[in-house]
PDB file of C-alpha atoms in Angstrom:
ATOM      1  CA  MET A   1      19.323  -3.774  -8.049  1.00 53.00           C
ATOM      2  CA  SER A   2      23.045  -4.433  -7.609  1.00 56.00           C
ATOM      3  CA  SER A   3      24.710  -6.647 -10.213  1.00 59.00           C
ATOM      4  CA  PHE A   4      28.155  -6.307  -8.644  1.00 63.00           C
ATOM      5  CA  ALA A   5      29.269  -9.922  -8.192  1.00 55.00           C
ATOM      6  CA  ASP A   6      33.045  -9.888  -8.364  1.00 66.00           C
ATOM      7  CA  ARG A   7      35.806  -8.319  -6.373  1.00 80.00           C
ATOM      8  CA  MET A   8      37.775  -5.218  -7.307  1.00 91.00           C
ATOM      9  CA  LYS A   9      40.468  -5.758  -9.919  1.00 92.00           C
ATOM     10  CA  GLU A  10      42.986  -3.796  -7.859  1.00 94.00           C
ATOM     11  CA  TYR A  11      42.320  -5.575  -4.542  1.00 93.00           C
ATOM     12  CA  PRO A  12      40.956  -9.024  -5.437  1.00 91.00           C
ATOM     13  CA  THR A  13      41.221 -10.440  -1.907  1.00 88.00           C
ATOM     14  CA  ILE A  14      38.505  -8.045  -0.688  1.00 89.00           C
ATOM     15  CA  SER A  15      34.794  -8.639  -1.321  1.00 89.00           C
ATOM     16  CA  LEU A  16      32.145  -5.942  -1.256  1.00 89.00           C
ATOM     17  CA  ASP A  17      28.394  -6.416  -0.855  1.00 86.00           C
ATOM     18  CA  ARG A  18      28.581 -10.074  -1.904  1.00 83.00           C
ATOM     19  CA  PHE A  19      29.121 -13.099   0.327  1.00 80.00           C
ATOM     20  CA  ASP A  20      28.747 -16.169  -1.879  1.00 82.00           C
ATOM     21  CA  ARG A  21      30.396 -18.072  -4.743  1.00 80.00           C
ATOM     22  CA  GLU A  22      34.031 -17.054  -5.364  1.00 80.00           C
ATOM     23  CA  ASN A  23      33.745 -14.385  -2.692  1.00 74.00           C
ATOM     24  CA  LEU A  24      33.873 -17.114  -0.042  1.00 76.00           C
ATOM     25  CA  HIS A  25      37.651 -17.116  -0.514  1.00 80.00           C
ATOM     26  CA  ALA A  26      38.119 -13.407   0.265  1.00 84.00           C
ATOM     27  CA  ARG A  27      40.286 -12.216   3.146  1.00 80.00           C
ATOM     28  CA  ALA A  28      37.945  -9.399   4.182  1.00 82.00           C
ATOM     29  CA  TYR A  29      34.315  -8.457   3.573  1.00 82.00           C
ATOM     30  CA  PHE A  30      32.609  -5.078   3.480  1.00 88.00           C
ATOM     31  CA  LEU A  31      28.875  -4.289   3.574  1.00 87.00           C
ATOM     32  CA  SER A  32      27.923  -0.818   2.346  1.00 89.00           C
ATOM     33  CA  HIS A  33      24.305  -0.852   3.556  1.00 83.00           C
ATOM     34  CA  CYS A  34      21.476  -3.137   4.645  1.00 78.00           C
ATOM     35  CA  HIS A  35      19.468  -3.726   1.480  1.00 75.00           C
ATOM     36  CA  LYS A  36      18.924  -7.324   0.358  1.00 74.00           C
ATOM     37  CA  ASP A  37      20.475  -7.012  -3.106  1.00 76.00           C
ATOM     38  CA  HIS A  38      23.767  -6.152  -1.388  1.00 74.00           C
ATOM     39  CA  MET A  39      23.572  -8.951   1.191  1.00 75.00           C
ATOM     40  CA  LYS A  40      23.511 -12.072  -0.986  1.00 78.00           C
ATOM     41  CA  GLY A  41      25.069 -15.010   0.822  1.00 74.00           C
ATOM     42  CA  LEU A  42      25.267 -13.232   4.157  1.00 76.00           C
ATOM     43  CA  LYS A  43      23.245 -15.909   5.932  1.00 73.00           C
ATOM     44  CA  GLY A  44      24.546 -18.795   3.820  1.00 69.00           C
ATOM     45  CA  PRO A  45      25.893 -21.902   5.587  1.00 65.00           C
ATOM     46  CA  LEU A  46      29.193 -21.743   3.682  1.00 66.00           C
ATOM     47  CA  LEU A  47      30.149 -18.373   5.062  1.00 65.00           C
ATOM     48  CA  LYS A  48      31.803 -19.657   8.236  1.00 57.00           C
ATOM     49  CA  ARG A  49      34.548 -17.159   8.832  1.00 53.00           C
ATOM     50  CA  LYS A  50      35.116 -13.914  10.683  1.00 47.00           C
ATOM     51  CA  LEU A  51      33.973 -10.810   8.870  1.00 53.00           C
ATOM     52  CA  LYS A  52      35.007  -7.204   8.550  1.00 46.00           C
ATOM     53  CA  PHE A  53      32.005  -4.900   8.124  1.00 49.00           C
ATOM     54  CA  SER A  54      31.173  -1.263   8.323  1.00 44.00           C
ATOM     55  CA  CYS A  55      29.023  -0.184  11.270  1.00 45.00           C
ATOM     56  CA  THR A  56      25.930  -1.168   9.283  1.00 48.00           C
ATOM     57  CA  ALA A  57      26.652  -4.792  10.182  1.00 48.00           C
ATOM     58  CA  HIS A  58      25.805  -4.056  13.800  1.00 50.00           C
ATOM     59  CA  LEU A  59      22.604  -2.365  12.668  1.00 49.00           C
ATOM     60  CA  SER A  60      21.791  -5.392  10.530  1.00 52.00           C
ATOM     61  CA  GLN A  61      22.144  -7.979  13.262  1.00 49.00           C
ATOM     62  CA  ARG A  62      20.279  -5.825  15.789  1.00 54.00           C
ATOM     63  CA  SER A  63      17.333  -4.982  13.570  1.00 56.00           C
ATOM     64  CA  ASN A  64      16.869  -8.328  11.816  1.00 63.00           C
ATOM     65  CA  PRO A  65      16.974 -11.472  13.977  1.00 65.00           C
ATOM     66  CA  LYS A  66      17.918 -13.741  11.069  1.00 67.00           C
ATOM     67  CA  TYR A  67      21.384 -12.147  11.029  1.00 63.00           C
ATOM     68  CA  ALA A  68      21.868 -12.287  14.807  1.00 67.00           C
ATOM     69  CA  PHE A  69      24.004 -15.439  14.552  1.00 63.00           C
ATOM     70  CA  TRP A  70      26.846 -13.317  13.127  1.00 62.00           C
ATOM     71  CA  GLU A  71      27.265 -11.378  16.372  1.00 68.00           C
ATOM     72  CA  ASP A  72      30.060 -13.664  17.589  1.00 67.00           C
ATOM     73  CA  HIS A  73      31.858 -13.484  14.239  1.00 64.00           C
ATOM     74  CA  ILE A  74      32.069  -9.702  13.793  1.00 64.00           C
ATOM     75  CA  VAL A  75      35.564  -8.540  14.716  1.00 65.00           C
ATOM     76  CA  SER A  76      37.976  -5.858  13.574  1.00 66.00           C
ATOM     77  CA  ILE A  77      40.674  -7.024  11.176  1.00 64.00           C
ATOM     78  CA  ILE A  78      43.853  -5.027  10.657  1.00 69.00           C
ATOM     79  CA  LEU A  79      44.667  -4.818   6.951  1.00 64.00           C
ATOM     80  CA  LYS A  80      48.353  -3.974   6.737  1.00 74.00           C
ATOM     81  CA  ASP A  81      48.480  -3.440   2.988  1.00 83.00           C
ATOM     82  CA  VAL A  82      45.511  -1.100   2.496  1.00 90.00           C
ATOM     83  CA  VAL A  83      43.858   1.848   4.247  1.00 93.00           C
ATOM     84  CA  VAL A  84      40.052   1.910   4.128  1.00 93.00           C
ATOM     85  CA  THR A  85      38.043   5.106   4.663  1.00 95.00           C
ATOM     86  CA  LEU A  86      34.253   5.221   4.968  1.00 95.00           C
ATOM     87  CA  LEU A  87      32.444   8.100   3.234  1.00 95.00           C
ATOM     88  CA  PRO A  88      28.721   8.965   3.500  1.00 93.00           C
ATOM     89  CA  ALA A  89      26.622   7.641   0.618  1.00 91.00           C
ATOM     90  CA  GLY A  90      23.317   9.371   1.449  1.00 86.00           C
ATOM     91  CA  HIS A  91      21.299   6.336   0.358  1.00 82.00           C
ATOM     92  CA  CYS A  92      19.856   5.136   3.682  1.00 81.00           C
ATOM     93  CA  PRO A  93      20.879   5.141   7.373  1.00 78.00           C
ATOM     94  CA  GLY A  94      24.400   3.793   7.752  1.00 82.00           C
ATOM     95  CA  SER A  95      25.064   3.617   4.010  1.00 89.00           C
ATOM     96  CA  VAL A  96      28.674   4.269   3.100  1.00 94.00           C
ATOM     97  CA  MET A  97      31.141   4.343   0.235  1.00 95.00           C
ATOM     98  CA  PHE A  98      34.540   2.692   0.679  1.00 96.00           C
ATOM     99  CA  LEU A  99      37.784   4.415  -0.311  1.00 97.00           C
ATOM    100  CA  PHE A 100      40.688   1.952  -0.558  1.00 96.00           C
ATOM    101  CA  GLU A 101      44.259   3.277  -0.624  1.00 97.00           C
ATOM    102  CA  GLY A 102      47.210   0.939  -1.082  1.00 95.00           C
ATOM    103  CA  ALA A 103      49.987  -0.263  -3.345  1.00 94.00           C
ATOM    104  CA  GLN A 104      47.581  -0.946  -6.224  1.00 94.00           C
ATOM    105  CA  GLY A 105      46.242   2.592  -6.225  1.00 96.00           C
ATOM    106  CA  THR A 106      43.320   4.505  -4.758  1.00 97.00           C
ATOM    107  CA  VAL A 107      39.946   2.931  -5.502  1.00 97.00           C
ATOM    108  CA  LEU A 108      36.411   4.049  -4.594  1.00 96.00           C
ATOM    109  CA  TYR A 109      33.452   1.683  -4.264  1.00 95.00           C
ATOM    110  CA  THR A 110      30.212   3.671  -4.042  1.00 92.00           C
ATOM    111  CA  GLY A 111      27.623   0.992  -3.251  1.00 88.00           C
ATOM    112  CA  ASP A 112      24.295   2.770  -3.779  1.00 88.00           C
ATOM    113  CA  PHE A 113      24.589   6.527  -3.378  1.00 87.00           C
ATOM    114  CA  ARG A 114      22.268   9.533  -3.561  1.00 83.00           C
ATOM    115  CA  LEU A 115      24.485  12.584  -3.256  1.00 83.00           C
ATOM    116  CA  ALA A 116      23.525  16.124  -4.149  1.00 79.00           C
ATOM    117  CA  VAL A 117      25.424  18.198  -6.679  1.00 81.00           C
ATOM    118  CA  GLY A 118      28.553  19.543  -4.968  1.00 86.00           C
ATOM    119  CA  ASP A 119      28.735  16.921  -2.205  1.00 89.00           C
ATOM    120  CA  ALA A 120      31.964  15.409  -3.547  1.00 91.00           C
ATOM    121  CA  ALA A 121      33.753  18.745  -3.202  1.00 93.00           C
ATOM    122  CA  ARG A 122      32.882  18.791   0.496  1.00 93.00           C
ATOM    123  CA  MET A 123      34.289  15.338   1.314  1.00 95.00           C
ATOM    124  CA  GLU A 124      37.584  15.873   3.103  1.00 95.00           C
ATOM    125  CA  TYR A 125      38.935  12.368   2.570  1.00 95.00           C
ATOM    126  CA  LEU A 126      38.600  12.599  -1.201  1.00 96.00           C
ATOM    127  CA  HIS A 127      41.200  15.345  -1.070  1.00 96.00           C
ATOM    128  CA  SER A 128      44.910  15.609  -0.353  1.00 95.00           C
ATOM    129  CA  GLY A 129      45.632  19.164   0.644  1.00 92.00           C
ATOM    130  CA  ASP A 130      43.833  21.447  -1.784  1.00 91.00           C
ATOM    131  CA  ARG A 131      43.444  18.928  -4.608  1.00 94.00           C
ATOM    132  CA  VAL A 132      41.434  15.804  -5.312  1.00 94.00           C
ATOM    133  CA  LYS A 133      43.271  12.546  -4.704  1.00 96.00           C
ATOM    134  CA  ASP A 134      44.421  10.613  -7.747  1.00 94.00           C
ATOM    135  CA  ILE A 135      41.783   7.894  -7.990  1.00 94.00           C
ATOM    136  CA  GLN A 136      42.582   4.934 -10.193  1.00 93.00           C
ATOM    137  CA  SER A 137      39.125   3.372 -10.364  1.00 92.00           C
ATOM    138  CA  VAL A 138      35.552   3.980  -9.270  1.00 91.00           C
ATOM    139  CA  TYR A 139      33.070   1.122  -8.955  1.00 92.00           C
ATOM    140  CA  SER A 140      30.026   3.317  -9.370  1.00 89.00           C
ATOM    141  CA  ASP A 141      26.302   3.082  -8.759  1.00 86.00           C
ATOM    142  CA  THR A 142      24.617   3.292 -12.168  1.00 83.00           C
ATOM    143  CA  THR A 143      21.155   2.105 -11.123  1.00 78.00           C
ATOM    144  CA  PHE A 144      19.258   4.671 -13.211  1.00 73.00           C
ATOM    145  CA  PHE A 145      22.027   5.561 -15.633  1.00 71.00           C
ATOM    146  CA  ASP A 146      19.814   5.378 -18.698  1.00 70.00           C
ATOM    147  CA  PRO A 147      18.245   8.167 -20.811  1.00 68.00           C
ATOM    148  CA  LYS A 148      14.757   6.835 -20.049  1.00 69.00           C
ATOM    149  CA  TYR A 149      15.380   7.716 -16.391  1.00 66.00           C
ATOM    150  CA  HIS A 150      16.529  11.222 -17.293  1.00 64.00           C
ATOM    151  CA  GLN A 151      14.176  13.003 -14.925  1.00 67.00           C
ATOM    152  CA  ILE A 152      13.891  11.690 -11.380  1.00 69.00           C
ATOM    153  CA  PRO A 153      12.370  13.915  -8.682  1.00 73.00           C
ATOM    154  CA  SER A 154      14.611  15.164  -5.909  1.00 73.00           C
ATOM    155  CA  ARG A 155      13.875  14.162  -2.334  1.00 78.00           C
ATOM    156  CA  GLU A 156      12.437  17.611  -1.720  1.00 84.00           C
ATOM    157  CA  ALA A 157      10.110  17.364  -4.718  1.00 85.00           C
ATOM    158  CA  CYS A 158       8.974  13.882  -3.675  1.00 87.00           C
ATOM    159  CA  LEU A 159       8.321  15.088  -0.147  1.00 92.00           C
ATOM    160  CA  THR A 160       6.211  17.988  -1.423  1.00 93.00           C
ATOM    161  CA  GLY A 161       4.093  15.697  -3.580  1.00 93.00           C
ATOM    162  CA  ILE A 162       3.598  13.036  -0.907  1.00 93.00           C
ATOM    163  CA  SER A 163       2.803  15.616   1.753  1.00 95.00           C
ATOM    164  CA  GLN A 164       0.050  17.058  -0.420  1.00 95.00           C
ATOM    165  CA  LEU A 165      -1.461  13.610  -0.990  1.00 94.00           C
ATOM    166  CA  VAL A 166      -1.360  12.855   2.727  1.00 95.00           C
ATOM    167  CA  GLN A 167      -2.916  16.216   3.582  1.00 96.00           C
ATOM    168  CA  ASP A 168      -5.721  15.809   1.043  1.00 95.00           C
ATOM    169  CA  TRP A 169      -6.620  12.394   2.447  1.00 95.00           C
ATOM    170  CA  ILE A 170      -6.287  12.566   6.223  1.00 95.00           C
ATOM    171  CA  CYS A 171      -8.026  15.945   6.487  1.00 95.00           C
ATOM    172  CA  GLN A 172     -11.309  14.315   5.435  1.00 95.00           C
ATOM    173  CA  SER A 173     -11.845  12.597   8.790  1.00 94.00           C
ATOM    174  CA  PRO A 174      -9.923  11.023  11.694  1.00 92.00           C
ATOM    175  CA  TYR A 175     -10.703   7.653  10.122  1.00 92.00           C
ATOM    176  CA  HIS A 176      -8.933   8.331   6.843  1.00 93.00           C
ATOM    177  CA  VAL A 177      -5.606   6.503   6.962  1.00 93.00           C
ATOM    178  CA  VAL A 178      -2.593   6.641   4.651  1.00 93.00           C
ATOM    179  CA  TRP A 179      -0.497   3.524   4.134  1.00 91.00           C
ATOM    180  CA  LEU A 180       2.974   4.141   2.681  1.00 91.00           C
ATOM    181  CA  ASN A 181       3.895   0.995   0.760  1.00 87.00           C
ATOM    182  CA  CYS A 182       7.623   0.932   1.586  1.00 84.00           C
ATOM    183  CA  LYS A 183       9.496  -1.771  -0.294  1.00 76.00           C
ATOM    184  CA  ALA A 184      12.689  -1.698   1.791  1.00 72.00           C
ATOM    185  CA  ALA A 185      13.376  -1.662   5.521  1.00 70.00           C
ATOM    186  CA  TYR A 186      15.598   1.425   5.317  1.00 70.00           C
ATOM    187  CA  GLY A 187      15.770   4.577   3.230  1.00 74.00           C
ATOM    188  CA  TYR A 188      12.495   6.325   4.076  1.00 84.00           C
ATOM    189  CA  GLU A 189      13.650   8.046   7.271  1.00 86.00           C
ATOM    190  CA  TYR A 190      13.784  11.490   5.629  1.00 87.00           C
ATOM    191  CA  LEU A 191      10.140  11.065   4.601  1.00 92.00           C
ATOM    192  CA  PHE A 192       8.985   9.802   8.014  1.00 92.00           C
ATOM    193  CA  THR A 193      10.714  12.627   9.859  1.00 93.00           C
ATOM    194  CA  ASN A 194       9.293  15.363   7.653  1.00 94.00           C
ATOM    195  CA  LEU A 195       5.764  13.934   7.589  1.00 96.00           C
ATOM    196  CA  GLY A 196       5.836  13.675  11.373  1.00 94.00           C
ATOM    197  CA  GLN A 197       6.938  17.285  11.706  1.00 95.00           C
ATOM    198  CA  GLU A 198       4.510  18.672   9.135  1.00 95.00           C
ATOM    199  CA  PHE A 199       1.410  16.927  10.474  1.00 96.00           C
ATOM    200  CA  SER A 200       2.392  16.918  14.160  1.00 94.00           C
ATOM    201  CA  SER A 201       1.830  13.204  14.070  1.00 94.00           C
ATOM    202  CA  GLN A 202       3.772   9.979  14.291  1.00 94.00           C
ATOM    203  CA  VAL A 203       4.287   7.349  11.626  1.00 94.00           C
ATOM    204  CA  ARG A 204       3.514   3.754  12.501  1.00 92.00           C
ATOM    205  CA  ALA A 205       6.443   1.667  11.304  1.00 84.00           C
ATOM    206  CA  TRP A 206       8.305  -1.575  11.674  1.00 71.00           C
ATOM    207  CA  ILE A 207       9.815  -2.288  15.074  1.00 61.00           C
ATOM    208  CA  CYS A 208      13.407  -1.945  13.774  1.00 55.00           C
ATOM    209  CA  LYS A 209      13.035   1.836  13.781  1.00 57.00           C
ATOM    210  CA  LYS A 210      13.510   1.679  17.548  1.00 61.00           C
ATOM    211  CA  ASN A 211      17.223   1.277  16.803  1.00 67.00           C
ATOM    212  CA  MET A 212      17.322   4.749  15.227  1.00 76.00           C
ATOM    213  CA  PRO A 213      17.083   7.227  18.114  1.00 77.00           C
ATOM    214  CA  GLU A 214      17.351  10.266  15.845  1.00 79.00           C
ATOM    215  CA  ILE A 215      13.916   9.541  14.337  1.00 85.00           C
ATOM    216  CA  LEU A 216      12.310   7.732  17.268  1.00 85.00           C
ATOM    217  CA  CYS A 217      10.154  10.701  18.303  1.00 90.00           C
ATOM    218  CA  HIS A 218       8.462  10.580  14.888  1.00 90.00           C
ATOM    219  CA  MET A 219       7.691   6.835  15.009  1.00 90.00           C
ATOM    220  CA  THR A 220       5.083   4.761  16.815  1.00 91.00           C
ATOM    221  CA  THR A 221       3.586   1.278  16.956  1.00 88.00           C
ATOM    222  CA  ASP A 222       0.159   2.725  17.802  1.00 90.00           C
ATOM    223  CA  ARG A 223      -2.476   1.698  15.254  1.00 90.00           C
ATOM    224  CA  ALA A 224      -4.485   4.849  15.981  1.00 92.00           C
ATOM    225  CA  THR A 225      -2.178   7.112  13.995  1.00 94.00           C
ATOM    226  CA  GLN A 226      -3.309   8.146  10.501  1.00 95.00           C
ATOM    227  CA  ILE A 227       0.037   7.570   8.762  1.00 95.00           C
ATOM    228  CA  HIS A 228       1.249   3.976   8.462  1.00 93.00           C
ATOM    229  CA  ALA A 229       4.424   2.539   6.957  1.00 90.00           C
ATOM    230  CA  CYS A 230       4.318  -1.033   8.239  1.00 81.00           C
ATOM    231  CA  ARG A 231       5.181  -3.807   5.805  1.00 66.00           C
ATOM    232  CA  SER A 232       1.596  -5.061   6.070  1.00 58.00           C
ATOM    233  CA  SER A 233      -1.623  -3.113   6.489  1.00 51.00           C
ATOM    234  CA  SER A 234      -3.601  -6.103   7.778  1.00 52.00           C
ATOM    235  CA  GLY A 235      -5.817  -5.437  10.753  1.00 51.00           C
ATOM    236  CA  GLN A 236      -6.069  -1.723  10.027  1.00 53.00           C
ATOM    237  CA  THR A 237      -9.550  -0.236  10.052  1.00 52.00           C
ATOM    238  CA  GLY A 238     -10.766   2.987   8.494  1.00 55.00           C
ATOM    239  CA  TYR A 239     -10.610   4.513   5.050  1.00 54.00           C
ATOM    240  CA  ARG A 240      -7.258   3.728   3.494  1.00 52.00           C
ATOM    241  CA  VAL A 241      -5.489   5.085   0.432  1.00 50.00           C
ATOM    242  CA  LYS A 242      -2.609   2.985  -0.848  1.00 49.00           C
ATOM    243  CA  TYR A 243      -1.815   4.961  -3.970  1.00 45.00           C
ATOM    244  CA  HIS A 244      -3.273   8.096  -5.465  1.00 41.00           C
ATOM    245  CA  ARG A 245      -2.267  10.028  -8.540  1.00 40.00           C
ATOM    246  CA  GLU A 246      -3.673  13.038 -10.331  1.00 39.00           C
ATOM    247  CA  GLY A 247      -1.835  13.971 -13.485  1.00 37.00           C
ATOM    248  CA  TYR A 248       1.927  13.898 -13.858  1.00 34.00           C
ATOM    249  CA  SER A 249       4.591  16.327 -12.768  1.00 34.00           C
ATOM    250  CA  SER A 250       8.066  16.312 -14.275  1.00 33.00           C
ATOM    251  CA  TYR A 251      10.942  17.626 -12.183  1.00 34.00           C
ATOM    252  CA  ASP A 252      14.166  18.698 -13.852  1.00 35.00           C
ATOM    253  CA  THR A 253      16.453  16.739 -11.539  1.00 41.00           C
ATOM    254  CA  PRO A 254      18.151  14.247 -13.865  1.00 52.00           C
ATOM    255  CA  TYR A 255      19.870  11.374 -12.097  1.00 59.00           C
ATOM    256  CA  THR A 256      22.629  11.486 -14.697  1.00 66.00           C
ATOM    257  CA  MET A 257      23.448  15.024 -13.540  1.00 70.00           C
ATOM    258  CA  LEU A 258      24.142  13.796 -10.018  1.00 76.00           C
ATOM    259  CA  VAL A 259      26.379  10.955 -11.197  1.00 79.00           C
ATOM    260  CA  LYS A 260      28.106  13.236 -13.700  1.00 78.00           C
ATOM    261  CA  ASP A 261      28.846  15.847 -11.039  1.00 80.00           C
ATOM    262  CA  PHE A 262      30.318  13.250  -8.713  1.00 87.00           C
ATOM    263  CA  LEU A 263      32.474  11.365 -11.223  1.00 86.00           C
ATOM    264  CA  SER A 264      33.648  14.388 -13.193  1.00 84.00           C
ATOM    265  CA  TYR A 265      34.784  16.034  -9.958  1.00 89.00           C
ATOM    266  CA  ILE A 266      36.963  13.145  -8.803  1.00 89.00           C
ATOM    267  CA  CYS A 267      37.927  12.293 -12.417  1.00 87.00           C
ATOM    268  CA  PRO A 268      39.082   8.678 -12.053  1.00 89.00           C
ATOM    269  CA  VAL A 269      41.085   6.828 -14.683  1.00 88.00           C
ATOM    270  CA  ASN A 270      38.604   3.936 -14.818  1.00 86.00           C
ATOM    271  CA  ILE A 271      34.882   3.559 -14.161  1.00 87.00           C
ATOM    272  CA  TYR A 272      33.261   0.172 -13.580  1.00 87.00           C
ATOM    273  CA  PRO A 273      29.425   0.214 -13.471  1.00 87.00           C
ATOM    274  CA  ASN A 274      27.976  -1.628 -10.465  1.00 84.00           C
ATOM    275  CA  VAL A 275      24.462  -1.882 -11.883  1.00 82.00           C
ATOM    276  CA  ILE A 276      23.149  -2.637 -15.346  1.00 81.00           C
ATOM    277  CA  PRO A 277      19.734  -0.955 -15.893  1.00 76.00           C
ATOM    278  CA  LEU A 278      16.923  -3.181 -17.133  1.00 76.00           C
ATOM    279  CA  GLY A 279      17.178  -3.749 -20.870  1.00 78.00           C
ATOM    280  CA  LYS A 280      20.790  -2.570 -21.077  1.00 81.00           C
ATOM    281  CA  THR A 281      24.123  -4.394 -21.294  1.00 84.00           C
ATOM    282  CA  LEU A 282      27.438  -3.630 -19.641  1.00 82.00           C
ATOM    283  CA  GLU A 283      28.700  -2.277 -22.954  1.00 85.00           C
ATOM    284  CA  ASP A 284      25.637  -0.016 -23.261  1.00 83.00           C
ATOM    285  CA  VAL A 285      26.328   1.571 -19.869  1.00 82.00           C
ATOM    286  CA  ALA A 286      30.005   2.022 -20.697  1.00 80.00           C
ATOM    287  CA  GLU A 287      29.092   3.832 -23.907  1.00 80.00           C
ATOM    288  CA  LEU A 288      26.700   6.095 -22.015  1.00 75.00           C
ATOM    289  CA  LEU A 289      29.463   7.018 -19.599  1.00 75.00           C
ATOM    290  CA  LYS A 290      32.067   7.906 -22.223  1.00 75.00           C
ATOM    291  CA  PRO A 291      30.526  11.014 -23.831  1.00 58.00           C
ATOM    292  CA  LEU A 292      29.098  12.331 -20.593  1.00 50.00           C
ATOM    293  CA  TYR A 293      32.251  12.363 -18.541  1.00 51.00           C
ATOM    294  CA  LYS A 294      35.047  12.456 -21.087  1.00 45.00           C
ATOM    295  CA  ILE A 295      37.103  10.077 -18.998  1.00 48.00           C
ATOM    296  CA  LYS A 296      38.342   6.620 -19.813  1.00 48.00           C
ATOM    297  CA  CYS A 297      35.702   3.995 -19.140  1.00 46.00           C
ATOM    298  CA  LYS A 298      36.688   0.348 -18.727  1.00 47.00           C
ATOM    299  CA  TYR A 299      34.442  -2.641 -19.217  1.00 45.00           C
TER     300      TYR A 299
END
């Protein structure tokens, strides 16, 4: 859950993933991805100005009718004092990180990211020639940056576990149905695609998936399919499993390793946590960052 409420210290006239309160006075707005905790104020009556978004804004207004009123307000704005580059965040379709380069230094805002170890080294626009750009500050995703979240399964490990559960259930009869209780509208496309391929089936999902042609062949609105990911399971007949667990498997894929790899590679002067894990304070997160990365951490 994003707790990023203010603008960047280096470029205070730009707002990111927040569209209310003091951000109403910003000159430009950026949306990193379409998850609700990053869209606060986006449909508020006070936000009556033209916006500058990443391409996810178009996805947002197409897939969710309540944001359609912004269609006439979305225009390109030329920012003469800063260059903005969009980098893949790997969090959900259309999710990006923003790299700002201007007179106040080079600054990276990550939004929510899920990058594999080594991904930073492959990002061309983080480099100048054969070296990493000098980055003044990173406003970093620290959602699970807490020792209690040390081990989080990789996408591949999660897929293996879910696939086995699905197989064990739907093989019992054509009437055994799996309902995937997806909490967000986006971010499960990797799972849907792989389940569709593995079981030669389609996943019944929300209508917005029609705006994603790359996964369309794996999706359906047909109730007869055995794998469902709609926001509600009402009206579905058959034997249904919502959640099933046998034992516990621990996967050595610590989230902190992924964040450490990313930040230690680009080695910024300052790090500003975007998210404060439950039960922690801003100072707690800053202290956790210091020994891990051996770089100056501001808070």
